[in-house]
Coordinates of C-alpha atoms in Angstrom, one line a residue:
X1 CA 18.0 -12.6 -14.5
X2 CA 18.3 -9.0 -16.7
X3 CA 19.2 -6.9 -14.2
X4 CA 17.8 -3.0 -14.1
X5 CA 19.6 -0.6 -15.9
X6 CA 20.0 3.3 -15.4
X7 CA 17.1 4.0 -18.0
X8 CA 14.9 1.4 -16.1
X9 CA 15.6 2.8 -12.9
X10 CA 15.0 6.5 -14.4
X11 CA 11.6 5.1 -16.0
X12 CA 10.5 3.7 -12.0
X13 CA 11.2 7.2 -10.7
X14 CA 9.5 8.8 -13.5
X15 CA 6.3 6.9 -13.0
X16 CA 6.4 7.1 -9.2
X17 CA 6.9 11.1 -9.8
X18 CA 4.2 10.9 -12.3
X19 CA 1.5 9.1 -10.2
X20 CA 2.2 10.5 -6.7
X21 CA 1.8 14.4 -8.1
X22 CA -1.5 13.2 -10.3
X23 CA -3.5 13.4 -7.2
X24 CA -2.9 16.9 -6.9
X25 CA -3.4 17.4 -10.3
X26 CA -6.8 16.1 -10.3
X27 CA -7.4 18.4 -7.4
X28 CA -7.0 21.7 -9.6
X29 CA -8.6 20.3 -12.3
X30 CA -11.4 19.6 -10.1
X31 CA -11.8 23.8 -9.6
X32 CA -13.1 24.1 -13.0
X33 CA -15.0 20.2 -13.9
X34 CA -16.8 18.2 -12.3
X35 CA -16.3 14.7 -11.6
X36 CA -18.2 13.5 -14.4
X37 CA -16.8 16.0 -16.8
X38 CA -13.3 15.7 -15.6
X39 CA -13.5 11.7 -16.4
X40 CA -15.0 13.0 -19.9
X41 CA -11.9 15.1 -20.5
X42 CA -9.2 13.2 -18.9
X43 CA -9.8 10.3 -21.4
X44 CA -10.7 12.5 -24.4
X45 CA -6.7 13.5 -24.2
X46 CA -5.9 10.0 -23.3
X47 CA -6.9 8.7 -26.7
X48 CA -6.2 11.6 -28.5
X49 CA -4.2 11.6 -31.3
X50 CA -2.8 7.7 -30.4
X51 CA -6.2 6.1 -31.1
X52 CA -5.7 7.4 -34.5
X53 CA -1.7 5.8 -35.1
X54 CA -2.3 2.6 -32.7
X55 CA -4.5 -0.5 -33.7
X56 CA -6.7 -2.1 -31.7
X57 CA -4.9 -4.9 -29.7
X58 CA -5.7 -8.5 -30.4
X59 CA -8.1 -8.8 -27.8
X60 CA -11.7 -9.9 -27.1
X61 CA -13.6 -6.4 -27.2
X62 CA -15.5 -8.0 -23.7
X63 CA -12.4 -7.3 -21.6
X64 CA -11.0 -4.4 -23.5
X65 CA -14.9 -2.5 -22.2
X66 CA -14.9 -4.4 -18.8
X67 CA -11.2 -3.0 -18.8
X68 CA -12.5 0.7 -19.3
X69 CA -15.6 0.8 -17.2
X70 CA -13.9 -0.6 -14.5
X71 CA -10.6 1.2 -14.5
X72 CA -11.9 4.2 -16.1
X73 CA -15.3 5.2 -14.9
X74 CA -15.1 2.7 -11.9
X75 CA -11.7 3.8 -10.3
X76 CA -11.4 7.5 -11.4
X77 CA -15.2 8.3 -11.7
X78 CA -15.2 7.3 -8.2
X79 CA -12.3 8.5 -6.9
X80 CA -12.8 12.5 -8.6
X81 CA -16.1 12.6 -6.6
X82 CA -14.0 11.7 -3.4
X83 CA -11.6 14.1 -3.5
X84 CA -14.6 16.6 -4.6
X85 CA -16.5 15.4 -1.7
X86 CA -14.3 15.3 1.3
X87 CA -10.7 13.6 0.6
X88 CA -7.3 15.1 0.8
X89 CA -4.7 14.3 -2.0
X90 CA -2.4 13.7 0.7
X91 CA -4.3 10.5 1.9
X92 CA -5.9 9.5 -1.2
X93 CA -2.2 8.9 -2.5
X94 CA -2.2 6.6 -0.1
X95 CA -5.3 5.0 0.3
X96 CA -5.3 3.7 -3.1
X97 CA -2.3 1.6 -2.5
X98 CA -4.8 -0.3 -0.6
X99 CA -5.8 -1.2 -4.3
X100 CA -3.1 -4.2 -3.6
X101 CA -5.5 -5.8 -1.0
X102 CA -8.1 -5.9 -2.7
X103 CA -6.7 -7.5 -5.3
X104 CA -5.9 -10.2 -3.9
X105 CA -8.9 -10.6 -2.2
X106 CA -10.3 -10.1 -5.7
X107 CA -7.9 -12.8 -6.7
X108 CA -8.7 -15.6 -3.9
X109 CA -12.7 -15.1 -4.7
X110 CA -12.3 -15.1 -8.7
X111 CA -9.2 -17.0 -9.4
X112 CA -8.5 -19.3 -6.2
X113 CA -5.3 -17.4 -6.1
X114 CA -3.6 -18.6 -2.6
X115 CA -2.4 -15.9 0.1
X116 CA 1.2 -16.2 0.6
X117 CA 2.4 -15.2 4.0
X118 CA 3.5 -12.0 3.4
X119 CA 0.1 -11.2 2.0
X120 CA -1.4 -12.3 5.4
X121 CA 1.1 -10.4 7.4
X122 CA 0.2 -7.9 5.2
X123 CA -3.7 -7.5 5.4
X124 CA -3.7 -7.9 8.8
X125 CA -1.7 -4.4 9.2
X126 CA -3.3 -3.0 6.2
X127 CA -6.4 -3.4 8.5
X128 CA -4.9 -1.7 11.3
X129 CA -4.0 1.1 9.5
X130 CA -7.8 1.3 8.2
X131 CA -8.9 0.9 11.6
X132 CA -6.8 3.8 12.7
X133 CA -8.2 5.9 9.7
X134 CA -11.6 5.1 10.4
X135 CA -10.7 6.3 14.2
X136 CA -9.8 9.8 13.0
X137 CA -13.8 10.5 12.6
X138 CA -14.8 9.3 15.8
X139 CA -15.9 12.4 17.4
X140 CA -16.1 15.6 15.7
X141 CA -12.3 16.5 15.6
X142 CA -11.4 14.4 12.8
X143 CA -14.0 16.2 10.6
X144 CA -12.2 18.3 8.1
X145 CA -10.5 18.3 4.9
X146 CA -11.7 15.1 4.8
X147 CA -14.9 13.0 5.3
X148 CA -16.5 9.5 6.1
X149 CA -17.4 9.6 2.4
X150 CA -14.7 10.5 0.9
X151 CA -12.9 8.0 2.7
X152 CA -15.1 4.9 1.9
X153 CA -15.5 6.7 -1.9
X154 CA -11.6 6.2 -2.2
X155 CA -11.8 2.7 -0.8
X156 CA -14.0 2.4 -3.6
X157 CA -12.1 3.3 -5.8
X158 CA -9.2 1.4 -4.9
X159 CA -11.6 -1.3 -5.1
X160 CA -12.5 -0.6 -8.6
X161 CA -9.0 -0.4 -9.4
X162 CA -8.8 -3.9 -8.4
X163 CA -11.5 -5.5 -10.4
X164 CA -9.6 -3.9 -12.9
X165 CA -6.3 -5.8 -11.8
X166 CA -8.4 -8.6 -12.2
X167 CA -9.2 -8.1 -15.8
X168 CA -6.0 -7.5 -16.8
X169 CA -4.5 -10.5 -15.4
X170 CA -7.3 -12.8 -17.1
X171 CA -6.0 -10.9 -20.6
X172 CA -2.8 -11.8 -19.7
X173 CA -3.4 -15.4 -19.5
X174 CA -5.4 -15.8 -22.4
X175 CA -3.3 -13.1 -24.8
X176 CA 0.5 -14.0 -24.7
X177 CA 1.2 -11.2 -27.5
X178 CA -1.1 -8.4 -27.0
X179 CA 0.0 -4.6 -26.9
X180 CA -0.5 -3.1 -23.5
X181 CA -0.4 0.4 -24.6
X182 CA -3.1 -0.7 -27.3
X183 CA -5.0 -2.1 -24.5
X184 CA -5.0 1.2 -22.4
X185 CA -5.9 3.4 -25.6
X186 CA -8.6 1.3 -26.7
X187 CA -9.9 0.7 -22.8
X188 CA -9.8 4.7 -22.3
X189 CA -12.2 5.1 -25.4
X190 CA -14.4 2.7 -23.7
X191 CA -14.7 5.5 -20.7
X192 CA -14.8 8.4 -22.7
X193 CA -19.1 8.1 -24.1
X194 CA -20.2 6.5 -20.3
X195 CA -18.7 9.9 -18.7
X196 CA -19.9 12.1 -20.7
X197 CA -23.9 10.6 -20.7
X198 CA -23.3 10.8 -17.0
X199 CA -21.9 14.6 -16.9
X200 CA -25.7 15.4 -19.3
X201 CA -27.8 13.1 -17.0
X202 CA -26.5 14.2 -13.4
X203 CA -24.8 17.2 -13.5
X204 CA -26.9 20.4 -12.9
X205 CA -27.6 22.7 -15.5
X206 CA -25.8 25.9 -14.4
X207 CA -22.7 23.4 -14.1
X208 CA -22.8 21.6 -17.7
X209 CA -21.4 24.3 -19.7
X210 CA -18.8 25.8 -16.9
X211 CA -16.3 23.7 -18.6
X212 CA -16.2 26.0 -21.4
X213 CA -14.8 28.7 -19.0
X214 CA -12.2 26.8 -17.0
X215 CA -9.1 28.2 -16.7
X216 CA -5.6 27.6 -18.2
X217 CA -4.6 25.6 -15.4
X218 CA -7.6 23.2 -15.3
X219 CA -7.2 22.4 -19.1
X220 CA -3.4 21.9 -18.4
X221 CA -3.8 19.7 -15.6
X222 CA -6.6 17.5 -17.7
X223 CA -3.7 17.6 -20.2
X224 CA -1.0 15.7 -17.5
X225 CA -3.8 13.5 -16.1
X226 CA -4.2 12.2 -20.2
X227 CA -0.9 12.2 -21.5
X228 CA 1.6 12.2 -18.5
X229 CA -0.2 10.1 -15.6
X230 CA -2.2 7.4 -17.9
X231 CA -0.4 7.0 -21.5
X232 CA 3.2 8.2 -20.2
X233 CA 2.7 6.5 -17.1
X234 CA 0.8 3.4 -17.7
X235 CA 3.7 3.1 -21.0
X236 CA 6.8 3.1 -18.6
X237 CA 5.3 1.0 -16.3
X238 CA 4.3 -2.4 -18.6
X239 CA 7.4 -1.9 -20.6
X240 CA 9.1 -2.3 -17.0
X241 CA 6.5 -5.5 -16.0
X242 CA 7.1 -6.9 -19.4
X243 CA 10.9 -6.8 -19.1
X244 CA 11.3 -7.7 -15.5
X245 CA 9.7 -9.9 -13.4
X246 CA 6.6 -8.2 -11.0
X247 CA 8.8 -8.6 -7.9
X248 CA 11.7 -6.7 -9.0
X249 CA 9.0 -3.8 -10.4
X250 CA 6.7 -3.5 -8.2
X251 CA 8.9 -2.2 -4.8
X252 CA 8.9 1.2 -6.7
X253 CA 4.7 2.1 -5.8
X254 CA 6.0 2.1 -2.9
X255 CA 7.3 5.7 -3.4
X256 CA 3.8 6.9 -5.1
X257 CA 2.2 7.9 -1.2
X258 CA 5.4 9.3 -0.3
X259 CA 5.1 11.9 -3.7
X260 CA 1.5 12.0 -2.9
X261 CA 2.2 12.9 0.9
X262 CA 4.8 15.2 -0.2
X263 CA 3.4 17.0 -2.5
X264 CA -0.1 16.8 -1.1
X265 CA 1.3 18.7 1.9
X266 CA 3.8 21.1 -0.2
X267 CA 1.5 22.5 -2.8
X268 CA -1.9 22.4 -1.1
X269 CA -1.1 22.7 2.2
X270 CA -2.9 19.9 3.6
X271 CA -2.6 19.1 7.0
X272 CA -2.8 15.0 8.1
X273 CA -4.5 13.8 11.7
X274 CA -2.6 11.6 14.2
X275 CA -4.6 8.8 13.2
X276 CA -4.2 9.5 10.1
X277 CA -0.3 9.3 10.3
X278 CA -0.8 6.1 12.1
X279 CA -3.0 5.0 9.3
X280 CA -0.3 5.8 7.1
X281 CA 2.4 4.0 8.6
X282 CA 0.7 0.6 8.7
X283 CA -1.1 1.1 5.0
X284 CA 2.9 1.6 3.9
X285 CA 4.4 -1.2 6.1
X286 CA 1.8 -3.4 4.8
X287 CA 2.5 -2.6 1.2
X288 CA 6.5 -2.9 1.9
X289 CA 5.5 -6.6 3.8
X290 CA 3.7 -7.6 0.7
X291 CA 6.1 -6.4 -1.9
X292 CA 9.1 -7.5 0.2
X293 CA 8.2 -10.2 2.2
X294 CA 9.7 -12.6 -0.1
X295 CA 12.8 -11.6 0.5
X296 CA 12.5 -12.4 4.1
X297 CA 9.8 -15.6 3.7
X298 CA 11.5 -17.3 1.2
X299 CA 11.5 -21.7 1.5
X300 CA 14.6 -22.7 2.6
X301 CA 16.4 -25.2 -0.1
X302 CA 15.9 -28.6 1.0
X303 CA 18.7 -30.7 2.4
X304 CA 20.0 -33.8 -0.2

């Protein structure tokens, strides 16, 4: 088995960098867009200029769109309106990890995938820890930075990200020799017309043009979420899957909530609950269970 080399090792702490500061990100881009318009832009410079030098990748056009609605105005569409709404960065860093669960929920339903034990282990404290989340709003203490909809908008999300999983591992099985970063290009076009009808149908008028006068910052942070968190990002990461196997890759997400905490707390000052540590804790010890619970669950060798 190859093992991982310094550049693969540098690559896994780029993307976990890349993806646990993007939640941030999307919060100062979200000063200037909304929701709908920051979906528009983020995959405008997504696809922009590698649309134009890659080809489209040897796939079925059903799952490159059902990729792109699902990832694209699905996960993120959803997820900008949380943290417009009522969600910290701090906790949606997190909170998406839960994206894990429901895939394979996803999975079971859709592809009679079987739960191994550490993905039992694993939901069962994942649930706890969205028990403890949900606790935080009982009363009128936990009411704050963040909200019962926010929350169950980033659950959403997660969700959407999921379905998304879902697709992708379908294309996988049917298309041994397609281009992944082809796939993401061409998926992010898919987003890029839906976002923008929904910016002209939904957004008010006052608010439809304000994108014109957004500041430095917000276009620079549109910038990261196109280039850095979803073509960078998404490249480093399937080159990695591609090379190694899934359970020697995957361990490094783990470090995306920590960024997200991190820098959630740092830069923004956000401030997390109690409950919403405890939350934490068992959304990250179920995520290391599942990731890592081979290591401890694996069949013992039968005796000759």
């Amino acid at each position: 088995m190859q093992k991982l080399t310094g550049r693969d090792l540098a690559a896994a702490l780029t993307v976990v960098v890349l993806w646990g500061i993007n939640f941030v990100v999307m919060k100062f881009a979200l000063r200037d867009f909304t929701p709908f318009q920051l979906g528009t832009a983020r995959y405008v410079f997504a696809v922009l200029p590698l649309v134009l030098l890659v080809r489209p990748p040897r796939v079925a056009w059903k799952w490159i769109a059902a990729y792109g609605l699902l990832q694209g105005v699905g996960q993120f569409g959803i997820l900008f309106f949380a943290l417009k709404v009522g969600m910290t960065a701090a906790l949606a860093s997190v909170l998406q990890q839960t994206q894990v669960f429901w895939t394979a929920l996803f999975g079971f339903v859709l592809l009679h995938e079987k739960a191994s034990r550490p993905l039992q282990a694993g939901l069962v404290l994942a649930a706890l820890g969205l028990a403890c989340f949900a606790l935080n709003y009982v009363g009128t203490d936990g009411l704050g930075a963040t909200t019962p909809l926010g929350f169950v908008l980033t659950l959403c999300a997660a969700a959407m990200w999921a379905m998304s999983n879902i697709v992708a591992r379908r294309v996988q099985q049917a298309y041994k020799d397609y281009s992944p970063l082809a796939f993401v290009v061409w998926s992010s076009l898919v987003a890029v017309l839906p976002f923008a009808a929904l910016s002209w149908a939904f957004d008010p008028e006052p608010l439809r043009w304000h994108w014109l006068e957004a500041r430095a910052s917000s276009w620079a942070a549109v910038a990261y979420l196109g280039w850095a968190a979803t073509i960078l990002g998404y490249g480093l990461w399937t080159n990695l899957l591609k090379r190694h196997p899934a359970n020697r890759v995957a361990p490094f997400s783990l470090g995306v909530p920590v960024v997200g905490l991190a820098t959630g707390m740092l830069v923004l000052g956000e401030v997390v609950t109690p409950w919403q540590w405890a939350g934490v804790a068992f959304v990250v010890a179920a995520l290391a269970c599942v990731m890592l619970g081979g290591l401890v669950f694996r069949p013992r060798p039968q005796q000759a």
